[in-house]
Every structure is written in C-alpha cells, then in structure tokens.
PDB file of C-alpha atoms in Angstrom:
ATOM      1  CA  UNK A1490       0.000   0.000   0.000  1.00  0.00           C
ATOM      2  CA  UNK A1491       1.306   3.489  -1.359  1.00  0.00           C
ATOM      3  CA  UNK A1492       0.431   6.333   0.666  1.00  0.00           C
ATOM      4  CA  UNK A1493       0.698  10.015  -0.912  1.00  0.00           C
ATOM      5  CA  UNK A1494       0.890  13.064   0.551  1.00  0.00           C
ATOM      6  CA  UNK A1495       0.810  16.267  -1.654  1.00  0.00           C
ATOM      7  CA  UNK A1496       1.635  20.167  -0.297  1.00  0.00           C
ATOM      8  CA  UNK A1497       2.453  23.422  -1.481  1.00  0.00           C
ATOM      9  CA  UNK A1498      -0.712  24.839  -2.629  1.00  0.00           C
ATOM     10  CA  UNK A1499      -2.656  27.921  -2.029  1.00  0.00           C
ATOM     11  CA  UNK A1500      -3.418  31.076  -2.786  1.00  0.00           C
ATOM     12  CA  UNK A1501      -1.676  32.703  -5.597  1.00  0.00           C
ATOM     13  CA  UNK A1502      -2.419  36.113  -8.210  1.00  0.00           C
ATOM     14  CA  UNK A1503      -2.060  35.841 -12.058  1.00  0.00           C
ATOM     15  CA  UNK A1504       1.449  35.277 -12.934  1.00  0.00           C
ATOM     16  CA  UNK A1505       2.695  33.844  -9.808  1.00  0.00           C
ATOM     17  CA  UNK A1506       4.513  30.438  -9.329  1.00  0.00           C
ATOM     18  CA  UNK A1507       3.874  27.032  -7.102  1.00  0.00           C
ATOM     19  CA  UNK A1508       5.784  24.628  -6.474  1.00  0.00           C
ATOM     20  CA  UNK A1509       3.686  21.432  -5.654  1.00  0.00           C
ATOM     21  CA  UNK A1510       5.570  18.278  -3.346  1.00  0.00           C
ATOM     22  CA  UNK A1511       4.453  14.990  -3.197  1.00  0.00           C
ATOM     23  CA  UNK A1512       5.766  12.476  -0.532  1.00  0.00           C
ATOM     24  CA  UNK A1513       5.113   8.468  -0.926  1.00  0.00           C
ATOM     25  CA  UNK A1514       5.613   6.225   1.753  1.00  0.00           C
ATOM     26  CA  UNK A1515       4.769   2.396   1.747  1.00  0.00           C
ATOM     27  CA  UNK A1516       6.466   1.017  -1.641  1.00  0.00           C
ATOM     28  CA  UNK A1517       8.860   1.120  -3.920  1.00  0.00           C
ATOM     29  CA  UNK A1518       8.742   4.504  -5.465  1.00  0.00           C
ATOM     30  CA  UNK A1519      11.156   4.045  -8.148  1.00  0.00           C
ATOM     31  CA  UNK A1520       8.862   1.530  -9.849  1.00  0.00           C
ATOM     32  CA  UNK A1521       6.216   3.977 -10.271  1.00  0.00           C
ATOM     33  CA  UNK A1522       5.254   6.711 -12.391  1.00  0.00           C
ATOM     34  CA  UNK A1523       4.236   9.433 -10.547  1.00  0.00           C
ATOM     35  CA  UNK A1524       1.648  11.640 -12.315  1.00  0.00           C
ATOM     36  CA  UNK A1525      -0.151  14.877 -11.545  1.00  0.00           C
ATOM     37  CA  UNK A1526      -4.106  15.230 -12.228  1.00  0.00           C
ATOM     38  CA  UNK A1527      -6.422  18.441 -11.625  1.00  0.00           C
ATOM     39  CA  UNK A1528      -9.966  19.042 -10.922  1.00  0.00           C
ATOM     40  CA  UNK A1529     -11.133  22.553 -11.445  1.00  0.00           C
ATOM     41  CA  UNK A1530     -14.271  23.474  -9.988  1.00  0.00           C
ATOM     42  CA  UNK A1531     -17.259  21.894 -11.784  1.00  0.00           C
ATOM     43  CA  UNK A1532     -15.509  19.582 -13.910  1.00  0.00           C
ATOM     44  CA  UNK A1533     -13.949  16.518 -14.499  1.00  0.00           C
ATOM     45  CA  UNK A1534     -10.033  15.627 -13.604  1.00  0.00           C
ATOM     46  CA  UNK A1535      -7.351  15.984 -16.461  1.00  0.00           C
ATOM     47  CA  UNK A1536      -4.039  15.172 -16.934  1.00  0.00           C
ATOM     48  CA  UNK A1537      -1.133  17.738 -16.087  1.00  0.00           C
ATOM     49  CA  UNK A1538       2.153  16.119 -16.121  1.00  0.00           C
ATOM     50  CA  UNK A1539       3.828  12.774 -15.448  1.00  0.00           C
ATOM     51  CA  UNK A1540       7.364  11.679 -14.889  1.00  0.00           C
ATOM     52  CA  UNK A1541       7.747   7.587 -15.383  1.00  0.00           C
ATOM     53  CA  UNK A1542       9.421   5.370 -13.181  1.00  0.00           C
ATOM     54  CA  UNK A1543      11.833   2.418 -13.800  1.00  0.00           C
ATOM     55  CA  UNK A1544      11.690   1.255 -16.938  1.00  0.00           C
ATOM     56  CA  UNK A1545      10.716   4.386 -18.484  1.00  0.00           C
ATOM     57  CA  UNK A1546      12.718   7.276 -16.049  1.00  0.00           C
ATOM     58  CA  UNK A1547      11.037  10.124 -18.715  1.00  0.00           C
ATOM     59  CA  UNK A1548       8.725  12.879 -18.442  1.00  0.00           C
ATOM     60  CA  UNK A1549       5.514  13.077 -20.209  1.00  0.00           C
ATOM     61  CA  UNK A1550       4.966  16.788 -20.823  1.00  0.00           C
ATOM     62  CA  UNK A1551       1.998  18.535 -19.910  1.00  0.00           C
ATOM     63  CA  UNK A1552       0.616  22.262 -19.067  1.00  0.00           C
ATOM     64  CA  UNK A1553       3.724  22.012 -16.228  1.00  0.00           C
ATOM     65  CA  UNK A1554       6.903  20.587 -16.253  1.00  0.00           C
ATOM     66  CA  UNK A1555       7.281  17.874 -13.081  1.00  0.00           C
ATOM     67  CA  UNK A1556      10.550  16.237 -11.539  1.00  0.00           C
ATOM     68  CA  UNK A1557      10.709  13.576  -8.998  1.00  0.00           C
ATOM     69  CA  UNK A1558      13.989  12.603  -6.808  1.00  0.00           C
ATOM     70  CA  UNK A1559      13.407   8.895  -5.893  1.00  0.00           C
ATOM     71  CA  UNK A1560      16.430   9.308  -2.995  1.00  0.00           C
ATOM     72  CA  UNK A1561      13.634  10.986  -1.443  1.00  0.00           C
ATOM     73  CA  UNK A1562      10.176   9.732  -2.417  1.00  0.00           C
ATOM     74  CA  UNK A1563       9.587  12.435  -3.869  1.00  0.00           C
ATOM     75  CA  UNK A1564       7.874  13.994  -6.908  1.00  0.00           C
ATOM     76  CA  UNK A1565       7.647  17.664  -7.457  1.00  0.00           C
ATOM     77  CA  UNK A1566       5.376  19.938  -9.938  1.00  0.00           C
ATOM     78  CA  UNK A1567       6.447  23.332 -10.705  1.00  0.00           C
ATOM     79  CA  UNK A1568       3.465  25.370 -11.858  1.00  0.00           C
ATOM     80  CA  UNK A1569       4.847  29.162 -13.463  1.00  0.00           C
ATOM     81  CA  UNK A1570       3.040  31.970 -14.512  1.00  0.00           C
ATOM     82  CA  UNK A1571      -0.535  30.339 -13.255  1.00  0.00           C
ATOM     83  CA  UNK A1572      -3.384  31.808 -14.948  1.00  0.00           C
ATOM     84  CA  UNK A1573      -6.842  31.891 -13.297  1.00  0.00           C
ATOM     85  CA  UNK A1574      -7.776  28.604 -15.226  1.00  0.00           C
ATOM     86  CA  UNK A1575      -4.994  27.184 -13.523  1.00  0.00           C
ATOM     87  CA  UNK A1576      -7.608  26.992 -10.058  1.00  0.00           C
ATOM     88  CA  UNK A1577      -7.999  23.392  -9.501  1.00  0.00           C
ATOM     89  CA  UNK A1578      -7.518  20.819  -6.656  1.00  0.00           C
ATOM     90  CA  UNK A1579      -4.076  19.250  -7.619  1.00  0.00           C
ATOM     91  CA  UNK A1580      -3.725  15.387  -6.908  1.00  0.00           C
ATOM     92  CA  UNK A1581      -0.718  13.408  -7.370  1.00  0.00           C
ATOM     93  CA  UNK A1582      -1.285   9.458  -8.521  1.00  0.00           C
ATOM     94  CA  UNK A1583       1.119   6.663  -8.833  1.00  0.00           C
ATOM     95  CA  UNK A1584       0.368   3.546 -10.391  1.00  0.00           C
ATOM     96  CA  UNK A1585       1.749   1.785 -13.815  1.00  0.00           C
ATOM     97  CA  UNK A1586       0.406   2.396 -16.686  1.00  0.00           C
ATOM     98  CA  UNK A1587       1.590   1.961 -20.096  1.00  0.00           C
ATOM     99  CA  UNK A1588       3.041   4.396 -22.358  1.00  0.00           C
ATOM    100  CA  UNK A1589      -0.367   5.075 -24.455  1.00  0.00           C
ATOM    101  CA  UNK A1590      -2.331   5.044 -21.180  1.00  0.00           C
ATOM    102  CA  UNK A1591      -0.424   7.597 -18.801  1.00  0.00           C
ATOM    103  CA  UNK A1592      -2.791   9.866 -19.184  1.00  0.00           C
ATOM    104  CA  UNK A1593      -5.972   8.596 -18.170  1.00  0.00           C
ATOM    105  CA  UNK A1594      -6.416   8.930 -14.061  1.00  0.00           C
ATOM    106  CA  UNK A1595      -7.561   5.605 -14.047  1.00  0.00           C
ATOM    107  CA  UNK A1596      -4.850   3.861 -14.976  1.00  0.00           C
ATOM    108  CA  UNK A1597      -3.435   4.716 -11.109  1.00  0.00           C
ATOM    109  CA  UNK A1598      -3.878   3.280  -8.496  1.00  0.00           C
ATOM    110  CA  UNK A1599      -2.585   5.417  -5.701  1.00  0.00           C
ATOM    111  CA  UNK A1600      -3.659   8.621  -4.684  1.00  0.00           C
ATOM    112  CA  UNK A1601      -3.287  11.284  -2.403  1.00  0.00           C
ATOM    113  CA  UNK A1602      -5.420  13.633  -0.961  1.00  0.00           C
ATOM    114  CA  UNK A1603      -5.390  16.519  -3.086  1.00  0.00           C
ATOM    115  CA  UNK A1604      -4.248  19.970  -2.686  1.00  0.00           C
ATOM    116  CA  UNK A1605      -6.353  23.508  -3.575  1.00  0.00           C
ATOM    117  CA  UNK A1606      -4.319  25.890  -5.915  1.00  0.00           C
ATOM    118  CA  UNK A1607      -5.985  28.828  -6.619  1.00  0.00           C
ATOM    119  CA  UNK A1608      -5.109  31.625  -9.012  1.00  0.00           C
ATOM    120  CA  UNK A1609      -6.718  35.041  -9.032  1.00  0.00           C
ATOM    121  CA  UNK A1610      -6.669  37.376 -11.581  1.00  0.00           C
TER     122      UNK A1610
END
C-alpha cells in the first residue's frame, strides 16, 4: 500500500509560481510513475504532467513541467506563470500504466489527498 501526501498549494495572483511536493511512503517509489491530475471546480479531472518510473525514467509533458527525486520519495510539480484557469484541486497518482495510457487517471492506483491551488486574476 502506497500512501501520498501532496503540499504546497494555495493562494496565488495571475502570474505567480507554485511549487507542488508529493511524498510516498509504503512502496517502492522508483517503480512507479508518478503523475499529476487536476480538478477545477465543476468539472472533471485531467491530466497535467507525469514523470515515469523504472523502466521508463522520462517525463511526459503537460501544461507544467514535473521532476521527482526517488532518494527521497519524492515527486515535485512546478506550476509558473498560473493563470486563473490554472484553479484546480491538484492530486498526485502513482500507479503503472503503459506508455499510451499515462494519461488517463484511471490507470493509477494510488492517490493522495489533493491539494487547492488557486489563481486570481
């Protein structure tokens, strides 16, 4: 069992920059890809950004570039110059899907609990 922990949201204006953390405890990160998801108010979750574990150790670009540093269980999503669209509840996922699939939320299986970023203009 993979436990996630996500921080580093809040409240930001137009142009600002985040920089989201998440922590996994309970596996074997390295095997993972780590992905970021959003849910803005109202609709339904989408894809950001996802950096693949072993076996793949590449990022899958998306509206922000995200790292991870597997010494520390750690994945990281830096969000510049947020725009108001940008206001979503930000959820990191783990799980391992294939290439074609990595961006469809429910091809993960962890997930943590979600963190509010929101952007005003």
């Amino acid at each position: 069992q993979v436990q996630l922990v996500e921080s580093g949201g809040g409240l930001v204006q137009a142009g600002a920059s985040l920089r989201l953390s998440c922590v996994a405890s309970g596996g074997t990160f390295s095997r993972y890809t780590m992905a970021w998801f959003r849910q803005p108010p109202g609709k339904e979750r989408e894809f950001v950004s996802a950096y693949r574990g072993s076996g793949g150790n590449t990022a899958v670009k998306g509206r922000f570039p995200t790292s991870r540093d597997n010494a520390k269980n750690s994945a990281y999503l830096q969000m510049d110059n947020l725009k108001p669209e940008d206001t979503a509840v930000y959820y990191c996922a783990a799980g391992n899907p294939i290439l074609s699939n990595v961006r469809n939320p429910q091809a993960y299986i962890y997930w943590g609990q979600g963190t509010q970023v929101t952007v005003s203009s």
